[in-house]
Tab-separated table of C-alpha atoms in Angstrom:
chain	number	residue	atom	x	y	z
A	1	UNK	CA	101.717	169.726	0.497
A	2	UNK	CA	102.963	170.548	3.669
A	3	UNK	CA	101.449	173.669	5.369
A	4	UNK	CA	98.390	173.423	2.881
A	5	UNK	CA	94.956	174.301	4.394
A	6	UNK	CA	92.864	171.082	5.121
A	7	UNK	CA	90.624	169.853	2.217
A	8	UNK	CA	87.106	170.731	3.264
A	9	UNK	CA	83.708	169.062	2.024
A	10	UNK	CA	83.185	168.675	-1.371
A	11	UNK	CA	80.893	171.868	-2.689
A	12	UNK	CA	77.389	170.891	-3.466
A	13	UNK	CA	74.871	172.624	-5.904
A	14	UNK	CA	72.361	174.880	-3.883
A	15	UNK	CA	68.819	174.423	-4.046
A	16	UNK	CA	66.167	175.973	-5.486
A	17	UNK	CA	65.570	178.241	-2.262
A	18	UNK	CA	69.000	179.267	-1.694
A	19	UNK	CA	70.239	180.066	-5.433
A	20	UNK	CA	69.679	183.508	-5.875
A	21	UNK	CA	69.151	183.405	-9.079
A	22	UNK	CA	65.901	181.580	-9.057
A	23	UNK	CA	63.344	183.317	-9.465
A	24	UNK	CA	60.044	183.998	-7.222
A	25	UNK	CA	57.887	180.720	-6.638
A	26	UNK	CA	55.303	180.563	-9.246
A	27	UNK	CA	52.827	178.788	-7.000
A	28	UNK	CA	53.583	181.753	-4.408
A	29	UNK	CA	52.194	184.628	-5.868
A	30	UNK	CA	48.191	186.055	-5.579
A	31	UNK	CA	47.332	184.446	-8.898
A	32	UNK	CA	48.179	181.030	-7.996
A	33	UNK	CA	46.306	181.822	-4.179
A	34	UNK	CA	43.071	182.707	-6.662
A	35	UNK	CA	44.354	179.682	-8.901
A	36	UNK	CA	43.892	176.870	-5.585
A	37	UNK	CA	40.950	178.509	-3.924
A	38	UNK	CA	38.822	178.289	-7.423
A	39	UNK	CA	40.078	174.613	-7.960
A	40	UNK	CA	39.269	173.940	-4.287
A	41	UNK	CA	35.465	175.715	-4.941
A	42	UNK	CA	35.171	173.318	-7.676
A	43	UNK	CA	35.719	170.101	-6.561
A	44	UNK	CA	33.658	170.758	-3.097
A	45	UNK	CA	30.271	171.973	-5.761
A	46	UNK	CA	31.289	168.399	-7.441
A	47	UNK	CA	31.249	166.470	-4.362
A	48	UNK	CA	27.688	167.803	-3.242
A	49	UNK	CA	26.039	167.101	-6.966
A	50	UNK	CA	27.551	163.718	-6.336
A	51	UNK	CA	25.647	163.723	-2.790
A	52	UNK	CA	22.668	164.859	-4.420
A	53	UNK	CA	23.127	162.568	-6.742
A	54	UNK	CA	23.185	159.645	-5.030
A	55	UNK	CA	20.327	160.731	-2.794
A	56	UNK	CA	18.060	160.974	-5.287
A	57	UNK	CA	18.830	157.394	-6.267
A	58	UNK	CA	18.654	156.062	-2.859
A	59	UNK	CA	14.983	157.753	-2.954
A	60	UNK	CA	13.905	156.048	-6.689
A	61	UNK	CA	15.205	152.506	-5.501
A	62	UNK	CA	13.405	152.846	-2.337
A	63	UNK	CA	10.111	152.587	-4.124
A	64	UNK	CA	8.882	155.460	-1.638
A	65	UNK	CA	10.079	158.263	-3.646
A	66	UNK	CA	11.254	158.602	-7.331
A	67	UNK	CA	13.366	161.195	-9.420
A	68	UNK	CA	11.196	160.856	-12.129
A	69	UNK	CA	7.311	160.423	-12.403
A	70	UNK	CA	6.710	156.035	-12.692
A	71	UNK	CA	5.088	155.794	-16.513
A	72	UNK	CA	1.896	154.923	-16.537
A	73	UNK	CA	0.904	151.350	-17.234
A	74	UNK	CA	-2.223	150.000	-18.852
A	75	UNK	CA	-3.679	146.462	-17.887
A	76	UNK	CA	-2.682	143.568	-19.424
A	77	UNK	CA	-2.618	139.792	-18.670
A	78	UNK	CA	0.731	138.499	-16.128
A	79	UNK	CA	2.218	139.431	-13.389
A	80	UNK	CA	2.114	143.065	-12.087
A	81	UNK	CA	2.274	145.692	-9.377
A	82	UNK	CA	-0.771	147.250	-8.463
A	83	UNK	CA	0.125	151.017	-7.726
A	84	UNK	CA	-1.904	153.584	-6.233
A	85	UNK	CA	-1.469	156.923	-8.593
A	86	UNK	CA	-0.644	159.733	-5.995
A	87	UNK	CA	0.798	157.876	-3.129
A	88	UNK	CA	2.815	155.292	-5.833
A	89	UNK	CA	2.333	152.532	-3.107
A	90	UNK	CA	1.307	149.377	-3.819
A	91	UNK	CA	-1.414	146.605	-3.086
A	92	UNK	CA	-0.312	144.147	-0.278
A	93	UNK	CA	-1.240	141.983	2.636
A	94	UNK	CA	0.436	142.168	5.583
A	95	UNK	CA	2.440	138.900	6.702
A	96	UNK	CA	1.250	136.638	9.121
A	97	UNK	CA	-2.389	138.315	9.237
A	98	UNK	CA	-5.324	135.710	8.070
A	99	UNK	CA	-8.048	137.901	7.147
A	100	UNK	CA	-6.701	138.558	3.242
A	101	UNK	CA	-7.332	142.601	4.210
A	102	UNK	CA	-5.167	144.683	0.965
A	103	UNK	CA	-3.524	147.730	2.154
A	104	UNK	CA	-0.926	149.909	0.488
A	105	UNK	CA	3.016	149.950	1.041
A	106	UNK	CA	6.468	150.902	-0.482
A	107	UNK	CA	6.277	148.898	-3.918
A	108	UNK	CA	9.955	147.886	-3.076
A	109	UNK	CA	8.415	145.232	-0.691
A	110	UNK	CA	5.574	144.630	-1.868
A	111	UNK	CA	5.680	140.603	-2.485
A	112	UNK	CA	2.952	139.091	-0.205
A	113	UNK	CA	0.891	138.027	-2.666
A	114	UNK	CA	2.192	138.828	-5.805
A	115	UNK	CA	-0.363	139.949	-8.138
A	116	UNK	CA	-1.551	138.632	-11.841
A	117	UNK	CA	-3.951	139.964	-14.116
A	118	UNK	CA	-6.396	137.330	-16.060
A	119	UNK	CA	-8.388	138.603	-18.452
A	120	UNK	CA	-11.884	136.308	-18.155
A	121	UNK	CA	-13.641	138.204	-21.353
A	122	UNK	CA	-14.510	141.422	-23.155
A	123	UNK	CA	-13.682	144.008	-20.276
A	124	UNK	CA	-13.672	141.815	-17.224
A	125	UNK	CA	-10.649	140.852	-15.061
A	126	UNK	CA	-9.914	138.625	-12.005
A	127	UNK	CA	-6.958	139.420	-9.669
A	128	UNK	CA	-4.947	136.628	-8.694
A	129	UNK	CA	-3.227	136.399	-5.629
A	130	UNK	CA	-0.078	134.377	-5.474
A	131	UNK	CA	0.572	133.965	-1.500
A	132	UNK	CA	3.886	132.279	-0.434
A	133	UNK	CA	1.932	131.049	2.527
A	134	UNK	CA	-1.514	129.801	1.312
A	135	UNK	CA	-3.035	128.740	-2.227
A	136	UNK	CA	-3.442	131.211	-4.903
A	137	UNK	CA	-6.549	132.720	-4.509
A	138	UNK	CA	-8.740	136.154	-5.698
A	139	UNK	CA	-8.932	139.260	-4.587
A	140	UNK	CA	-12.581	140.452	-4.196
A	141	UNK	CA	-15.218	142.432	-2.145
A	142	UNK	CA	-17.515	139.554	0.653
A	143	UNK	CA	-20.867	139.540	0.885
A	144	UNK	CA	-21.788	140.262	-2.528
A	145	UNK	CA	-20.505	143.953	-2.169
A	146	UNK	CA	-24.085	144.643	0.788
A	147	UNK	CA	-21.496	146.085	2.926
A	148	UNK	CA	-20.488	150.074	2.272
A	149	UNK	CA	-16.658	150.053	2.462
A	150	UNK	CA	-16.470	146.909	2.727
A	151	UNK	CA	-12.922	145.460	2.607
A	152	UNK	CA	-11.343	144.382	-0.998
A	153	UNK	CA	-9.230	141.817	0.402
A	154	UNK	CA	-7.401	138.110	-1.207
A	155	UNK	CA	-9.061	134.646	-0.260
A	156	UNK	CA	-9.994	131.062	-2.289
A	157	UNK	CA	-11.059	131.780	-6.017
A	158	UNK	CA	-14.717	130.511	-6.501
A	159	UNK	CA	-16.568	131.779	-3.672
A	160	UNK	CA	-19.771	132.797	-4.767
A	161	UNK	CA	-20.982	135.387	-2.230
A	162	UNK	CA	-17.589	137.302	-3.074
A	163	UNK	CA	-17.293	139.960	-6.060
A	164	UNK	CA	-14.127	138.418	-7.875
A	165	UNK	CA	-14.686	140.252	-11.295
A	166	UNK	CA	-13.609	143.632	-12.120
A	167	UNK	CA	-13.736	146.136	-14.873
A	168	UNK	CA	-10.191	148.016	-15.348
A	169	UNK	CA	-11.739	152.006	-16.635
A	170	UNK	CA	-9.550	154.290	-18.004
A	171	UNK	CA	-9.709	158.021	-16.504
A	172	UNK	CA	-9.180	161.320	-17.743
A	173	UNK	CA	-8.234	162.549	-21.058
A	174	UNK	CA	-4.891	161.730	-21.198
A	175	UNK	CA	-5.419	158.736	-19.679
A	176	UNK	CA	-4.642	159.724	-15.691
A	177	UNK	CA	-5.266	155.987	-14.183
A	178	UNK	CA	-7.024	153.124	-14.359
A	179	UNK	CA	-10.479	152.280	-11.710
A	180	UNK	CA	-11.258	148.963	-9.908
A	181	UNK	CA	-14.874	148.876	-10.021
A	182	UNK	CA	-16.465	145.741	-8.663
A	183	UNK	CA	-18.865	143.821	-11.383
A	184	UNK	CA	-21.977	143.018	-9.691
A	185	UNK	CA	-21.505	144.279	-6.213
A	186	UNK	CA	-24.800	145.066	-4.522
A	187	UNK	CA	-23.564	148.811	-4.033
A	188	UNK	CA	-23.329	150.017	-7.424
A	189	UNK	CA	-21.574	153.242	-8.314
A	190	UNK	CA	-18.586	151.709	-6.079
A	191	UNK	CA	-14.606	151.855	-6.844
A	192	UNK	CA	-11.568	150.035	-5.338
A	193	UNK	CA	-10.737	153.363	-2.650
A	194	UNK	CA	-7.658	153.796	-0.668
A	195	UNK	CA	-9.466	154.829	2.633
A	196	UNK	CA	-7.998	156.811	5.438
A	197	UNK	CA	-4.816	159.177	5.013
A	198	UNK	CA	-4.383	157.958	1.051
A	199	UNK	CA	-0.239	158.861	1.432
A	200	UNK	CA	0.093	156.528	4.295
A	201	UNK	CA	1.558	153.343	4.268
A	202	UNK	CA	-0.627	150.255	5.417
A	203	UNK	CA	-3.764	153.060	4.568
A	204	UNK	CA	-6.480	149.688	3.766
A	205	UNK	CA	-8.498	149.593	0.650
A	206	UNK	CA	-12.326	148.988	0.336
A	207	UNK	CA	-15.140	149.517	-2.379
A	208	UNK	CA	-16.470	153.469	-1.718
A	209	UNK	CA	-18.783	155.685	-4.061
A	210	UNK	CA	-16.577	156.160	-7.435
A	211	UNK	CA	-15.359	160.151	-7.203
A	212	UNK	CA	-15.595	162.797	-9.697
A	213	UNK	CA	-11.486	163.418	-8.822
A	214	UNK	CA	-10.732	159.819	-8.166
A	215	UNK	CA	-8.533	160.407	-5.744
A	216	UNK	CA	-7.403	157.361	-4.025
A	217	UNK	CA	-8.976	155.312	-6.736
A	218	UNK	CA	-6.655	155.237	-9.851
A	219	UNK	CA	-4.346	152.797	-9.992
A	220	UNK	CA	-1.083	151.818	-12.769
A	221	UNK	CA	-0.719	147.944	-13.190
A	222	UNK	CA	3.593	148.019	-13.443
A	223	UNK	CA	4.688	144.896	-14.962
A	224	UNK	CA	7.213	142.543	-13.041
């Protein structure tokens, strides 16, 4: 109608913050602060376990390192690991080298040679040596076992100046490891030794007097 005041925008509902009779923000008030900050404290603990977490597996799979103690493993005929008890290296050449010298390193990589176990009769054993570079051969201490510390290294099977047979002894009571003792080497009272810093990697192994602790000469033969 004529001389009517201009129609103005439409009215529109107010919000939550300007209706005064909402109440106060329940997500404002000190509870809800303590509420957020205990939530936030939770899920940074569960982000470190799951750093911790994943640490410790990196370590295990690593072969250098484990969460949990390897089991002990008694001898038996096939393939196997050869691991040093206290260090939990294992028996290995190094690539490329000729001489057949056996050293320790991270199990993880330890594939030149693989190893086998063959039993050859009542408590003797020859180590086979399956080398993706030569024939499979023995390991075994030259020169009849003359030398002191001489090396226990791989070459052919058959050579007759070479100690190729070995007894596997149980030690300790429970059963702590297993020796390497040479059959027939001219330096009796000998054992398969890690020489050298026995945690080290590439420490080399040799026959040595057998030890009333054994260290450096038990050994766990971990099946493939």
């Amino acid at each position: 109608a004529e001389g009517a005041a201009p129609a103005g925008p439409p009215p529109a509902w107010p919000s939550a913050a300007e209706d005064p009779a909402a109440g106060p923000d329940p997500e404002s008030g000190p509870r809800s602060r303590l509420r957020r900050a205990l939530v936030g404290a939770v899920a940074v603990a569960g982000l470190v376990l799951a750093a911790v977490s994943v640490v410790a597996f990196v370590r295990d799979d690593t072969g250098t390192g484990h969460a949990h103690r390897p089991v002990l493993t008694a001898p038996a005929e096939g393939p196997v690991r050869i691991r040093v008890i206290g260090s939990d290296l294992c028996l290995n050449e190094r690539r490329g080298s000729r001489d057949g010298q056996i050293y320790q390193r991270p199990c993880a990589g330890a594939e030149v040679p693989r190893y086998e176990l063959k039993r050859l009769g009542g408590d003797r054993w020859r180590i086979v040596s399956v080398h993706p570079d030569f024939p499979v051969g023995c390991s075994g201490i030259p020169s009849g076992g003359r030398i002191p510390y001489a090396a226990l290294e791989d070459s052919e099977c058959g050579d007759p100046t070479r100690v190729e047979r070995f007894t596997l002894e149980p030690h300790g009571s429970p059963v702590t490891g297993y020796r390497i003792v040479p059959v027939g080497s001219a330096t009796p009272g000998s054992c398969v030794t890690v020489v050298g810093d026995r945690m080290a990697e590439w420490s080399r192994l040799t026959q040595a007097p057998c030890a009333a602790d054994a260290r450096g000469q038990l050994f766990s033969f971990d099946r493939r």
